[in-house]
Coordinates of C-alpha atoms in Angstrom, one line a residue:
Chain A
M4 CA 0.0 0.0 0.0
L5 CA 2.9 2.3 0.7
R6 CA 4.1 1.8 -2.9
L7 CA 0.7 2.7 -4.2
L8 CA 0.6 5.9 -2.1
V9 CA 4.1 7.0 -3.2
A10 CA 3.1 6.2 -6.9
E11 CA 0.0 8.4 -6.4
I12 CA 2.1 11.3 -5.1
R13 CA 4.5 10.9 -8.0
K14 CA 1.5 11.0 -10.4
L15 CA 0.5 14.3 -9.0
W16 CA 3.8 16.0 -8.9
T17 CA 4.8 15.0 -12.5
I18 CA 2.0 16.9 -14.2
W19 CA 1.6 20.6 -14.4
S20 CA -2.1 20.7 -13.7
T21 CA -1.3 20.1 -10.0
Y22 CA 0.8 23.2 -10.0
V23 CA -1.8 25.2 -11.9
L24 CA -4.4 24.2 -9.2
V25 CA -2.1 25.4 -6.4
G26 CA -1.4 28.6 -8.4
I27 CA -5.2 29.3 -8.8
L28 CA -5.6 28.5 -5.1
V29 CA -2.9 31.1 -4.1
V30 CA -4.4 33.8 -6.3
V31 CA -8.0 33.2 -5.2
D32 CA -7.0 33.1 -1.5
L33 CA -5.2 36.4 -1.8
L34 CA -7.9 38.1 -3.8
F35 CA -10.7 36.9 -1.5
G36 CA -8.8 37.8 1.6
F37 CA -8.0 41.4 0.6
A38 CA -11.4 41.9 -1.1
I39 CA -13.2 41.0 2.2
A40 CA -10.7 43.0 4.2
F41 CA -11.1 46.2 2.2
A42 CA -14.8 46.0 1.5
P43 CA -16.2 49.5 2.0
G44 CA -17.8 50.2 5.4
G45 CA -16.9 46.8 6.8
R46 CA -19.0 43.8 6.3
R47 CA -22.4 42.7 7.6
G48 CA -21.9 40.1 10.3
G49 CA -22.2 39.3 13.9
T50 CA -25.1 40.6 15.9
A51 CA -24.1 44.2 15.4
G52 CA -24.7 44.1 11.7
I53 CA -21.6 46.1 11.2
V54 CA -18.0 44.9 11.2
P55 CA -15.5 47.7 11.8
H56 CA -12.1 47.4 10.1
G57 CA -9.5 46.2 12.5
S58 CA -11.9 44.4 14.9
T59 CA -11.7 40.7 15.7
Q60 CA -15.0 40.1 13.8
W61 CA -13.3 41.7 10.8
F62 CA -10.4 39.2 11.0
T63 CA -12.8 36.3 11.4
N64 CA -14.5 37.3 8.2
V65 CA -11.3 37.7 6.3
F66 CA -10.0 34.2 7.4
S67 CA -13.2 32.3 7.2
V68 CA -13.9 33.4 3.6
L69 CA -10.8 31.4 2.7
D70 CA -12.7 28.1 3.3
N71 CA -14.0 28.6 -0.2
S72 CA -10.8 27.0 -1.4
R73 CA -12.3 23.6 -0.4
L74 CA -14.0 23.8 -3.8
L75 CA -10.5 23.5 -5.4
A76 CA -9.8 20.6 -3.1
L77 CA -13.0 19.0 -4.5
V78 CA -11.7 19.5 -8.0
L79 CA -8.3 18.0 -7.0
G80 CA -10.1 14.9 -5.6
V81 CA -12.1 14.6 -8.8
L82 CA -9.0 15.0 -11.0
V83 CA -7.0 12.3 -9.0
I84 CA -9.4 9.6 -10.2
T85 CA -11.1 10.9 -13.4
G86 CA -7.8 12.0 -14.9
E87 CA -6.8 8.3 -15.1
Y88 CA -9.9 7.6 -17.2
R89 CA -9.6 10.7 -19.3
H90 CA -6.0 9.9 -20.3
K91 CA -6.5 6.2 -20.2
T92 CA -3.6 5.8 -17.7
V93 CA -6.1 3.7 -15.8
T94 CA -5.0 0.8 -18.1
P95 CA -1.3 0.8 -16.9
T96 CA -2.5 1.5 -13.4
F97 CA -4.8 -1.5 -13.2
L98 CA -2.3 -3.6 -15.0
A99 CA 0.2 -2.9 -12.2
E100 CA -2.4 -3.2 -9.5
P101 CA -5.4 -5.2 -10.6
R102 CA -7.0 -5.0 -7.2
R103 CA -8.9 -1.8 -8.0
G104 CA -10.2 -1.3 -4.4
R105 CA -6.6 -0.9 -3.3
V106 CA -5.9 1.7 -6.0
V107 CA -9.0 3.7 -4.9
T108 CA -8.0 3.4 -1.2
A109 CA -4.5 4.8 -2.0
K110 CA -6.2 7.6 -3.9
L111 CA -8.4 8.4 -1.0
G112 CA -5.4 8.6 1.2
I113 CA -3.5 10.8 -1.3
G114 CA -6.7 12.9 -1.9
F115 CA -7.0 13.6 1.8
G116 CA -3.3 14.5 2.1
G117 CA -3.5 16.7 -1.0
G118 CA -6.5 18.4 0.4
I119 CA -4.7 19.0 3.7
V120 CA -1.8 20.5 1.7
L121 CA -4.2 22.8 -0.2
G122 CA -5.9 23.8 3.1
A123 CA -2.5 24.5 4.7
V124 CA -1.5 26.6 1.6
T125 CA -4.8 28.5 2.0
M126 CA -4.2 29.3 5.6
L127 CA -0.7 30.3 4.9
M128 CA -2.0 32.8 2.4
G129 CA -4.5 33.9 5.1
L130 CA -1.6 34.5 7.4
I131 CA 0.1 36.6 4.7
V132 CA -3.0 38.6 4.2
G133 CA -3.4 39.0 8.0
L134 CA 0.2 40.1 8.4
V135 CA -0.2 42.7 5.6
L136 CA -3.3 44.0 7.3
V137 CA -1.5 44.3 10.6
A138 CA 1.5 46.0 8.9
L139 CA -0.9 48.5 7.2
K140 CA -2.4 49.2 10.6
V141 CA -5.9 49.2 9.1
H142 CA -8.2 51.0 11.4
S143 CA -11.7 52.4 11.7
C144 CA -13.9 54.4 14.1
V145 CA -17.4 53.5 15.1
T146 CA -19.6 56.4 16.1
Y147 CA -23.2 56.7 17.0
A148 CA -25.4 59.0 14.9
P149 CA -28.7 59.7 16.5
R150 CA -30.8 59.1 13.4
V151 CA -28.9 56.4 11.6
G152 CA -27.5 54.3 14.4
Q153 CA -24.0 52.9 14.4
L154 CA -21.7 54.2 11.7
V155 CA -18.4 52.8 10.7
R156 CA -15.9 55.3 9.4
P157 CA -12.8 53.9 7.9
L158 CA -10.3 56.6 8.5
S159 CA -7.7 57.3 5.9
V160 CA -5.6 59.7 7.9
Q161 CA -2.5 58.7 10.0
Q162 CA -3.2 56.4 12.9
G163 CA -2.3 58.8 15.7
M164 CA -4.5 61.5 14.2
A165 CA -7.3 59.1 13.5
K166 CA -7.4 57.9 17.1
A167 CA -7.6 61.5 18.3
M168 CA -10.4 62.3 15.8
C169 CA -12.3 59.2 16.9
S170 CA -12.2 60.1 20.5
A171 CA -13.2 63.6 19.8
Q172 CA -16.3 62.2 18.2
H173 CA -16.9 59.9 21.2
G174 CA -16.4 56.9 18.9
V175 CA -14.8 53.5 19.4
Y176 CA -11.5 53.1 17.7
F177 CA -10.3 49.8 16.1
V178 CA -6.9 49.0 14.7
A179 CA -5.6 45.7 13.2
S180 CA -3.2 44.2 15.8
A181 CA -1.0 41.2 15.5
H182 CA -2.6 39.8 18.7
T183 CA -6.1 39.9 17.3
M184 CA -5.0 38.6 14.0
W185 CA -3.2 35.6 15.5
H186 CA -6.1 34.9 17.8
D187 CA -8.6 34.7 15.0
W188 CA -6.2 32.9 12.5
S189 CA -5.4 30.1 15.0
R190 CA -9.0 29.6 15.8
I191 CA -10.0 29.2 12.1
A192 CA -7.0 27.5 10.6
P193 CA -7.6 23.9 11.9
G194 CA -11.2 23.8 10.7
V195 CA -10.3 25.1 7.2
V196 CA -7.4 22.7 6.8
L197 CA -9.4 19.7 7.9
G198 CA -12.5 20.7 5.9
T199 CA -10.4 21.2 2.8
G200 CA -8.8 17.8 3.2
L201 CA -12.1 16.0 3.8
F202 CA -13.6 17.9 0.8
A203 CA -10.9 16.3 -1.4
I204 CA -12.1 12.9 -0.3
Y205 CA -15.7 14.0 -1.1
G206 CA -14.5 15.0 -4.6
L207 CA -12.7 11.7 -5.0
G208 CA -15.8 9.8 -4.1
L209 CA -17.8 11.8 -6.7
G210 CA -15.0 11.1 -9.3
A211 CA -15.1 7.3 -8.5
L212 CA -18.8 7.2 -9.0
L213 CA -19.2 9.4 -12.1
K214 CA -15.8 8.6 -13.8
N215 CA -16.3 11.5 -16.3
Q216 CA -14.1 14.4 -15.3
V217 CA -16.3 17.3 -16.6
V218 CA -19.6 15.7 -15.3
A219 CA -18.0 15.1 -11.8
I220 CA -16.7 18.7 -11.5
V221 CA -20.0 20.2 -12.7
V222 CA -22.0 18.0 -10.3
G223 CA -19.6 18.7 -7.4
L224 CA -19.5 22.4 -7.8
G225 CA -23.1 22.8 -8.8
F226 CA -24.3 20.8 -5.9
T227 CA -22.2 22.6 -3.4
L228 CA -22.8 26.1 -4.7
V229 CA -26.4 26.0 -5.9
V230 CA -28.3 22.9 -4.7
E231 CA -27.0 23.0 -1.1
T232 CA -27.7 26.7 -0.8
I233 CA -31.3 26.2 -1.9
I234 CA -31.9 23.2 0.4
G235 CA -30.1 25.0 3.3
A236 CA -32.4 28.0 2.9
I237 CA -35.6 26.0 2.6
W238 CA -34.9 23.1 5.0
P239 CA -32.1 24.1 7.3
S240 CA -32.4 20.8 9.3
I241 CA -31.5 18.9 6.1
G242 CA -29.0 21.5 4.9
E243 CA -26.8 21.1 7.9
Y244 CA -26.1 17.4 6.9
L245 CA -25.0 18.3 3.4
P246 CA -21.2 18.3 2.5
G247 CA -20.7 22.1 2.2
Q248 CA -22.3 23.0 5.5
A249 CA -20.7 20.0 7.2
A250 CA -17.4 21.4 6.2
T251 CA -18.4 24.9 7.4
A252 CA -19.3 23.3 10.8
L253 CA -15.7 22.2 11.2
E254 CA -14.6 25.8 11.7
D255 CA -14.9 27.0 15.2
A256 CA -15.4 30.6 14.1
A257 CA -18.0 29.8 11.4
R258 CA -20.9 30.4 13.7
T259 CA -19.8 34.0 14.2
S260 CA -18.6 34.7 10.7
F261 CA -20.6 36.7 8.2
R262 CA -21.8 33.6 6.4
G263 CA -22.3 31.3 9.4
T264 CA -24.6 33.5 11.5
D265 CA -27.8 32.5 9.8
M266 CA -26.8 28.9 9.3
Q267 CA -27.8 25.9 11.2
L268 CA -24.7 23.8 11.7
L269 CA -23.7 20.5 13.2
P270 CA -21.1 20.3 15.9
W271 CA -17.6 20.2 14.4
W272 CA -17.1 16.5 14.9
G273 CA -20.5 15.8 13.3
G274 CA -19.4 17.8 10.3
A275 CA -16.2 15.8 10.0
I276 CA -18.0 12.5 10.3
M277 CA -20.6 13.5 7.7
L278 CA -17.9 14.6 5.2
L279 CA -15.9 11.4 5.7
V280 CA -19.1 9.3 5.3
Y281 CA -19.9 11.1 2.0
G282 CA -16.4 10.6 0.6
V283 CA -15.9 7.0 1.6
A284 CA -19.5 5.9 0.8
L285 CA -19.3 7.5 -2.7
A286 CA -15.9 5.9 -3.3
F287 CA -17.1 2.5 -2.1
V288 CA -20.2 2.6 -4.3
G289 CA -18.0 3.9 -7.2
T290 CA -15.4 1.1 -6.7
S291 CA -18.0 -1.6 -6.6
T292 CA -20.0 -0.3 -9.6
T293 CA -18.4 2.1 -12.0
L294 CA -14.8 1.1 -11.4
R295 CA -15.5 -2.6 -11.7
S296 CA -16.6 -2.1 -15.3
D297 CA -14.4 -3.3 -18.2
I298 CA -11.4 -1.2 -19.3
T299 CA -11.6 -1.4 -23.1
Chain B
M11 CA 19.0 -14.1 -34.9
R12 CA 16.4 -16.6 -36.1
I13 CA 16.1 -19.1 -33.3
S14 CA 13.8 -21.9 -33.6
I15 CA 13.1 -24.1 -30.7
D16 CA 11.3 -27.4 -31.1
V17 CA 8.5 -26.7 -28.7
T18 CA 7.4 -30.4 -28.7
E19 CA 10.4 -31.3 -26.6
I20 CA 9.1 -29.3 -23.7
E21 CA 5.5 -30.3 -24.2
P22 CA 5.3 -31.9 -20.7
D23 CA 5.6 -28.4 -19.3
M24 CA 2.4 -26.9 -18.1
P25 CA 1.1 -24.3 -20.5
T26 CA 1.6 -20.9 -18.7
I27 CA -1.6 -19.6 -20.1
Q28 CA -4.8 -21.6 -20.2
A29 CA -8.2 -20.4 -21.4
R30 CA -11.2 -22.6 -20.8
G31 CA -14.7 -21.8 -22.0
L32 CA -13.7 -18.2 -22.1
T33 CA -16.8 -16.1 -23.0
K34 CA -17.5 -12.4 -23.2
R35 CA -20.8 -10.9 -24.0
F36 CA -20.9 -7.1 -24.2
G37 CA -24.1 -5.2 -23.5
G38 CA -26.1 -8.3 -23.3
N39 CA -26.2 -9.3 -26.9
V40 CA -22.8 -8.8 -28.6
L41 CA -20.9 -12.0 -28.2
A42 CA -17.2 -10.9 -28.6
V43 CA -15.6 -14.2 -27.4
D44 CA -17.5 -17.5 -27.5
H45 CA -16.3 -20.5 -25.4
L46 CA -12.7 -20.1 -26.3
D47 CA -10.2 -22.7 -25.2
F48 CA -6.5 -22.2 -25.8
D49 CA -3.0 -22.8 -24.3
A50 CA 0.1 -20.8 -24.7
I51 CA 3.4 -22.4 -23.8
P52 CA 6.8 -21.0 -23.0
G53 CA 9.8 -20.9 -25.3
G54 CA 8.1 -19.5 -28.4
V55 CA 6.0 -16.8 -29.8
T56 CA 2.3 -17.5 -29.9
G57 CA 0.5 -15.6 -32.6
F58 CA -3.0 -14.5 -31.9
L59 CA -4.5 -14.1 -35.3
G60 CA -7.8 -13.1 -36.6
P61 CA -9.6 -10.4 -38.6
N62 CA -10.6 -7.1 -36.9
G63 CA -13.5 -7.8 -34.5
A64 CA -12.6 -11.5 -34.0
G65 CA -12.2 -11.0 -30.3
K66 CA -8.4 -10.8 -30.0
T67 CA -8.2 -7.6 -28.0
T68 CA -11.1 -8.6 -25.7
T69 CA -9.4 -12.0 -25.1
L70 CA -6.1 -10.4 -24.2
R71 CA -7.8 -7.9 -22.0
M72 CA -9.6 -10.7 -20.1
L73 CA -6.2 -12.4 -19.7
L74 CA -4.9 -9.1 -18.1
G75 CA -7.8 -8.7 -15.8
L76 CA -9.0 -5.5 -17.5
V77 CA -12.2 -7.1 -18.8
S78 CA -14.2 -9.5 -16.7
P79 CA -15.2 -12.7 -18.6
T80 CA -19.0 -13.4 -18.7
S81 CA -18.1 -17.0 -18.1
G82 CA -15.2 -19.3 -18.3
S83 CA -11.6 -18.4 -17.3
V84 CA -8.2 -17.5 -18.5
R85 CA -5.4 -18.2 -16.0
I86 CA -1.7 -17.7 -15.7
D87 CA -0.1 -20.7 -14.1
G88 CA -3.5 -21.5 -12.7
T89 CA -4.1 -18.0 -11.2
D90 CA -6.3 -15.2 -12.4
Y91 CA -4.3 -12.1 -13.3
R92 CA -6.2 -10.1 -10.6
H93 CA -4.8 -12.5 -8.0
L94 CA -1.1 -12.3 -9.0
P95 CA 0.8 -10.7 -6.1
N96 CA 2.8 -8.3 -8.2
P97 CA 1.7 -8.8 -11.8
T98 CA 4.3 -6.4 -13.3
M99 CA 7.0 -8.9 -12.4
R100 CA 5.2 -11.8 -14.1
V101 CA 3.3 -10.3 -17.1
G102 CA 4.2 -7.5 -19.4
A103 CA 1.5 -6.1 -21.6
V104 CA 1.7 -3.8 -24.6
L105 CA -1.8 -2.6 -25.4
E106 CA -3.1 -0.5 -28.2
A107 CA -5.5 1.8 -26.3
S108 CA -3.3 2.2 -23.3
G109 CA -2.8 5.7 -22.1
F110 CA -0.2 8.2 -21.2
H111 CA -0.7 11.6 -19.5
P112 CA 0.3 14.0 -22.2
A113 CA 2.0 16.3 -19.7
R114 CA 4.1 13.6 -18.0
T115 CA 7.5 12.7 -19.4
A116 CA 8.3 9.2 -20.6
R117 CA 10.7 8.7 -17.7
N118 CA 8.2 9.8 -15.1
H119 CA 5.5 7.6 -16.7
L120 CA 7.8 4.6 -16.2
K121 CA 8.8 5.7 -12.7
V122 CA 5.1 5.8 -11.6
I123 CA 4.7 2.1 -12.7
A124 CA 8.1 1.2 -11.3
T125 CA 7.1 2.7 -7.9
M126 CA 3.8 0.7 -7.9
A127 CA 5.7 -2.5 -8.5
G128 CA 8.7 -1.8 -6.3
I129 CA 11.2 -1.8 -9.2
P130 CA 14.4 0.3 -8.8
F131 CA 14.6 3.4 -11.1
S132 CA 17.8 2.1 -12.7
R133 CA 15.6 -0.4 -14.5
V134 CA 13.6 2.5 -15.9
D135 CA 16.7 3.8 -17.6
E136 CA 17.6 0.3 -18.8
C137 CA 14.2 -0.1 -20.4
L138 CA 14.2 3.3 -22.1
D139 CA 17.6 2.4 -23.5
L140 CA 16.3 -1.0 -24.6
V141 CA 13.6 0.6 -26.8
G142 CA 15.7 3.4 -28.0
L143 CA 14.0 6.2 -26.0
S144 CA 16.9 7.2 -23.7
D145 CA 17.4 10.5 -25.5
T146 CA 13.7 11.4 -25.4
G147 CA 12.9 10.1 -21.9
D148 CA 12.6 13.6 -20.4
R149 CA 10.2 14.9 -23.1
R150 CA 6.5 15.0 -22.5
V151 CA 4.6 12.1 -24.0
G152 CA 2.1 14.5 -25.5
G153 CA 4.6 15.3 -28.3
F154 CA 5.4 11.6 -29.0
S155 CA 4.7 10.0 -32.3
M156 CA 2.6 6.8 -32.5
G157 CA 5.7 4.7 -32.9
M158 CA 7.4 6.4 -29.9
R159 CA 4.4 5.7 -27.7
Q160 CA 4.4 2.1 -28.8
R161 CA 8.1 1.9 -27.8
L162 CA 7.3 3.5 -24.4
E163 CA 4.5 1.0 -24.0
L164 CA 7.0 -1.8 -24.6
A165 CA 9.4 -0.3 -22.1
R166 CA 6.7 -0.2 -19.5
A167 CA 5.9 -3.9 -20.2
L168 CA 9.5 -4.9 -19.8
L169 CA 10.0 -3.1 -16.4
G170 CA 9.5 -6.2 -14.3
K171 CA 11.5 -8.5 -16.6
P172 CA 8.3 -10.6 -17.0
D173 CA 8.4 -14.2 -18.2
I174 CA 5.1 -13.6 -20.0
L175 CA 4.8 -10.8 -22.6
V176 CA 1.5 -10.0 -24.2
L177 CA 1.4 -7.6 -27.2
D178 CA -1.8 -6.4 -28.9
E179 CA -1.0 -5.4 -32.5
P180 CA 2.5 -4.2 -31.5
A181 CA 3.4 -3.4 -35.1
N182 CA 0.9 -0.6 -35.4
G183 CA 2.6 2.8 -35.7
L184 CA 6.0 1.3 -36.1
D185 CA 8.1 2.0 -39.2
P186 CA 9.4 -1.0 -41.2
Q187 CA 12.7 -0.8 -39.3
G188 CA 10.9 -0.8 -36.0
I189 CA 8.9 -3.8 -37.0
A190 CA 11.9 -5.7 -38.0
W191 CA 13.6 -4.8 -34.7
L192 CA 10.5 -5.8 -32.8
R193 CA 10.4 -9.1 -34.6
D194 CA 14.0 -10.0 -33.7
F195 CA 13.4 -8.7 -30.2
L196 CA 10.3 -10.9 -29.6
K197 CA 12.1 -14.0 -30.9
W198 CA 15.0 -13.3 -28.7
Y199 CA 12.8 -12.6 -25.7
A200 CA 10.8 -15.8 -26.1
S201 CA 13.9 -18.0 -26.4
E202 CA 15.8 -16.5 -23.6
S203 CA 15.5 -18.6 -20.4
A204 CA 13.6 -16.8 -17.7
G205 CA 14.3 -17.2 -14.0
G206 CA 15.1 -20.7 -13.0
S207 CA 13.4 -22.5 -15.9
D208 CA 15.0 -23.5 -19.1
S209 CA 11.9 -23.4 -21.2
G210 CA 12.1 -19.7 -22.1
R211 CA 9.4 -17.1 -21.9
T212 CA 5.9 -17.0 -23.2
V213 CA 5.2 -14.3 -25.8
I214 CA 1.7 -13.8 -27.2
V215 CA 1.3 -11.4 -30.1
S216 CA -2.0 -10.5 -31.7
S217 CA -2.0 -9.3 -35.2
H218 CA -4.1 -9.0 -38.3
L219 CA -0.9 -8.6 -40.5
L220 CA -0.5 -12.2 -41.4
S221 CA 2.6 -12.0 -43.5
E222 CA 4.3 -10.2 -40.7
A223 CA 3.1 -12.5 -38.0
Q224 CA 4.2 -15.5 -40.0
L225 CA 7.9 -14.4 -39.7
V226 CA 7.7 -14.3 -35.9
V227 CA 5.3 -16.9 -34.5
D228 CA 6.0 -20.5 -33.6
D229 CA 2.5 -21.3 -32.5
V230 CA -0.7 -20.0 -33.9
I231 CA -4.1 -19.4 -32.4
V232 CA -6.6 -18.3 -35.0
L233 CA -9.8 -16.6 -33.9
A234 CA -12.8 -16.0 -36.1
A235 CA -16.0 -14.3 -34.8
G236 CA -14.9 -15.0 -31.2
R237 CA -14.4 -18.7 -31.7
L238 CA -11.3 -20.7 -32.0
A239 CA -10.7 -21.5 -35.7
A240 CA -7.4 -23.3 -35.4
Q241 CA -4.6 -23.8 -32.9
G242 CA -1.2 -25.5 -33.4
K243 CA 2.3 -25.1 -34.5
L244 CA 2.8 -22.9 -37.5
Q245 CA 4.6 -25.6 -39.6
D246 CA 1.9 -28.1 -38.9
L247 CA -0.9 -25.8 -39.8
L248 CA 0.9 -24.8 -43.0
G249 CA 1.9 -28.4 -43.8
G250 CA -0.7 -28.9 -46.5
T251 CA -0.6 -25.4 -48.0
K252 CA 1.1 -24.5 -51.2
R253 CA 4.2 -22.4 -51.6
A254 CA 4.8 -20.2 -54.6
V255 CA 7.7 -18.3 -56.2
R256 CA 7.0 -15.1 -58.2
V257 CA 9.6 -13.8 -60.6
R258 CA 9.7 -10.6 -62.6
T259 CA 11.7 -10.9 -65.7
P260 CA 11.8 -9.4 -69.2
D261 CA 12.0 -13.0 -70.6
T262 CA 8.6 -14.0 -69.3
E263 CA 7.9 -16.5 -72.1
R264 CA 11.3 -18.2 -72.0
L265 CA 11.0 -18.7 -68.2
V266 CA 7.6 -20.2 -68.5
Q267 CA 8.9 -22.5 -71.2
A268 CA 11.9 -23.5 -69.1
L269 CA 9.8 -24.2 -66.0
R270 CA 7.3 -26.3 -68.0
V271 CA 10.2 -28.2 -69.5
A272 CA 11.3 -28.9 -65.9
N273 CA 7.8 -30.2 -65.3
L274 CA 6.9 -27.4 -63.0
P275 CA 3.5 -25.6 -63.1
A276 CA 4.1 -22.1 -64.4
S277 CA 1.7 -19.2 -65.2
V278 CA 1.8 -15.5 -65.8
Q279 CA 0.0 -13.2 -63.4
D280 CA 0.2 -9.4 -63.4
G281 CA 3.4 -9.6 -65.4
Y282 CA 5.0 -12.0 -62.9
V283 CA 5.8 -15.6 -63.6
V284 CA 4.2 -17.6 -60.8
C285 CA 5.4 -21.1 -60.0
E286 CA 3.3 -22.8 -57.3
G287 CA 4.3 -25.6 -55.0
V288 CA 8.1 -25.1 -55.2
A289 CA 10.9 -23.4 -53.3
P290 CA 13.1 -20.7 -54.7
E291 CA 16.0 -23.2 -54.5
V292 CA 14.2 -25.1 -57.3
V293 CA 13.4 -22.1 -59.6
G294 CA 16.8 -20.4 -59.2
P295 CA 19.1 -22.9 -60.8
I296 CA 16.6 -23.2 -63.8
M297 CA 16.9 -19.5 -64.4
V298 CA 20.7 -19.6 -64.2
E299 CA 20.9 -22.5 -66.5
N300 CA 18.8 -20.7 -69.1
R301 CA 20.6 -17.4 -68.5
I302 CA 17.3 -15.6 -67.8
E303 CA 17.7 -12.1 -66.5
V304 CA 15.9 -11.6 -63.1
H305 CA 14.6 -8.3 -61.9
E306 CA 12.8 -9.6 -58.8
M307 CA 12.2 -12.9 -57.2
V308 CA 9.9 -13.4 -54.3
S309 CA 9.1 -16.5 -52.3
S310 CA 5.5 -16.3 -51.5
T311 CA 4.4 -16.2 -47.8
E312 CA 0.8 -16.0 -48.6
S313 CA 0.3 -19.5 -47.2
L314 CA -0.8 -18.3 -43.8
E315 CA -3.1 -15.8 -45.5
S316 CA -4.8 -18.5 -47.6
L317 CA -5.0 -20.8 -44.6
F318 CA -6.5 -17.9 -42.7
F319 CA -9.1 -17.1 -45.3
E320 CA -9.9 -20.8 -45.4
L321 CA -10.4 -21.0 -41.7
T322 CA -12.3 -17.7 -41.2
G323 CA -14.1 -17.7 -44.5
G324 CA -12.6 -14.3 -45.2
E325 CA -15.2 -13.0 -42.7
G326 CA -14.8 -9.5 -41.4
M327 CA -11.9 -8.7 -43.6
H328 CA -12.3 -6.8 -46.8
P329 CA -10.1 -8.6 -49.3
G330 CA -9.0 -5.3 -50.9
H331 CA -8.2 -3.7 -47.6
A332 CA -6.3 -6.8 -46.4
A333 CA -4.4 -7.1 -49.7
G334 CA -3.4 -3.4 -49.4
L335 CA -2.1 -3.9 -45.8
M336 CA -0.2 -7.0 -46.8
G337 CA 1.2 -5.3 -49.8
D338 CA 2.6 -2.5 -47.6
Y339 CA 4.7 -4.9 -45.6
R340 CA 5.4 -7.6 -48.1
Q341 CA 8.1 -5.6 -49.6
F342 CA 10.2 -5.5 -46.5
A343 CA 8.9 -8.6 -44.9
E344 CA 10.2 -10.7 -47.8
G345 CA 13.1 -8.6 -48.8
P346 CA 16.6 -8.9 -47.4
P347 CA 16.8 -8.7 -43.7
A348 CA 16.5 -5.1 -42.5
P349 CA 19.7 -3.5 -41.2
P350 CA 19.8 -3.2 -37.5
A351 CA 17.3 -0.6 -36.3
P352 CA 18.4 2.4 -34.3
P353 CA 17.5 0.8 -31.0
P354 CA 20.3 -1.5 -29.8
P355 CA 19.9 -5.2 -30.7
P356 CA 18.4 -7.1 -27.9
S357 CA 21.4 -9.4 -27.5
G358 CA 23.2 -6.6 -25.8
Q359 CA 20.7 -6.7 -23.0
A360 CA 21.2 -10.3 -21.9
D361 CA 22.3 -9.3 -18.5
R362 CA 19.8 -11.2 -16.5

């Protein structure tokens, strides 16, 4: 089994699509992170409805949006198995290891490992975004306006002056600090990394069942982005058991992030179990049906 | 390089490959292989012959565990391929529709399989060398020609130094030199003793190019419409069939005359003098004696073809198409031995 695992790793690092996938991940993470961070007037979220730049809630939003990269892990999982069919490398693979279940098991292991790596890269990008935000000393002032309610004023002046201006207006002053950043990052990272890894297993299961690369990617992304969202909105008690929300449940901070507040979620271990069940069950069904078919 | 081994001497040996009642039905109604029984024995090249659609590829893929038989079995030393502990070390397969990731280099392609089978990477370089791809090993397979892919496929099959080699239409995509090299290689590989046994290796080659196959195979399994049409040693099967000599000469009339004087049947076909049922050794002296100028003299190897058409009823093969294919290869197949092809001759690799 060790040989099969090493061979699967070799398969991944000897083709450029793997590096393209990681490249896309890095770009998407940085774009998402900064886009959420600098969204004008803060972001909706929490109970306050307003997220001031530099606050802990703000960092939570910046980091938890990165869990979207699990969609790329899903694609990775799909590619690991359907790529073999697309390029017909499945023939030499099954010639060298005719016990197909073992091949799929090795792929599940490598899919999980690859997903964990993608999750780790994601959170590393998150850390870079966070450090940049801390270095920029992004700050804001929340004041109370009698008619409008709470107002967030991102201040573009120098920090010292901004602080003085804020206190002059009897506002609450926020500034991005390394301590807040680290606190939020370390709270979110484990869930995102584990969720990304488990999502790769889910993608692999889909690939094993559907065998066709394009179909598996379309079904995987379409279900996660569209179908799950609809079901989650109409029947939240069903939605929480679906893969996307199960992955969200893994993040400790998800319940307080801008996306998680109106979501009904399982406990984190429940989410992990559900994802694992989805991936392994799909892969098992795929192995005993689709993958048993003749290679012609 | 032509090594002929009398396989009857090692007949007591168990056949390495045995098919019994092997049947494959696709999609419920297409009967691709129908109750096929055959044996393949070590020490020679077994030709798996039949027209397109006769079930050759399906049978070989069942042997290799890629296709599941509907009923019956095909076993390697009594074991299903799928139950061999590390099949790469026992069976090497060169398949037509086998795949390569276009972005992966040839060397990495082999390294993946070597990793799966626990074969050291030094063997990867050896195999690339053996098939003449050592200079192109680090290029991506996407840019490879059909012939190069076929060589890479052979390199992969040889990774585990298997004592059984299965090749499905290996000549496809190879140039005439490559085919000649492959022919010598297969004969050498089959005759070389494997492991502890002296009986040589088992090589199975499927082909629809009969004149080419005839130069390589020792034993023949003929398939027609998924059924066994004939099985046996090539000489035995050809025993009753006619040979013929074809001669191109400006003195057509004189040659016909001379042959008839010598009591040989002679006729003129397409500008050639055709003399059936004799060897070139008989016709040659007659021409010298009569000082007849010769532009071309060909010993016919169509006997397997005629046998084949007899057995299969010409079914599934368009005569014109078949003749065209044969014609392409006859020229080199019957001509003087091809000069050594670029890849090193296999004898240099006998380092087992």
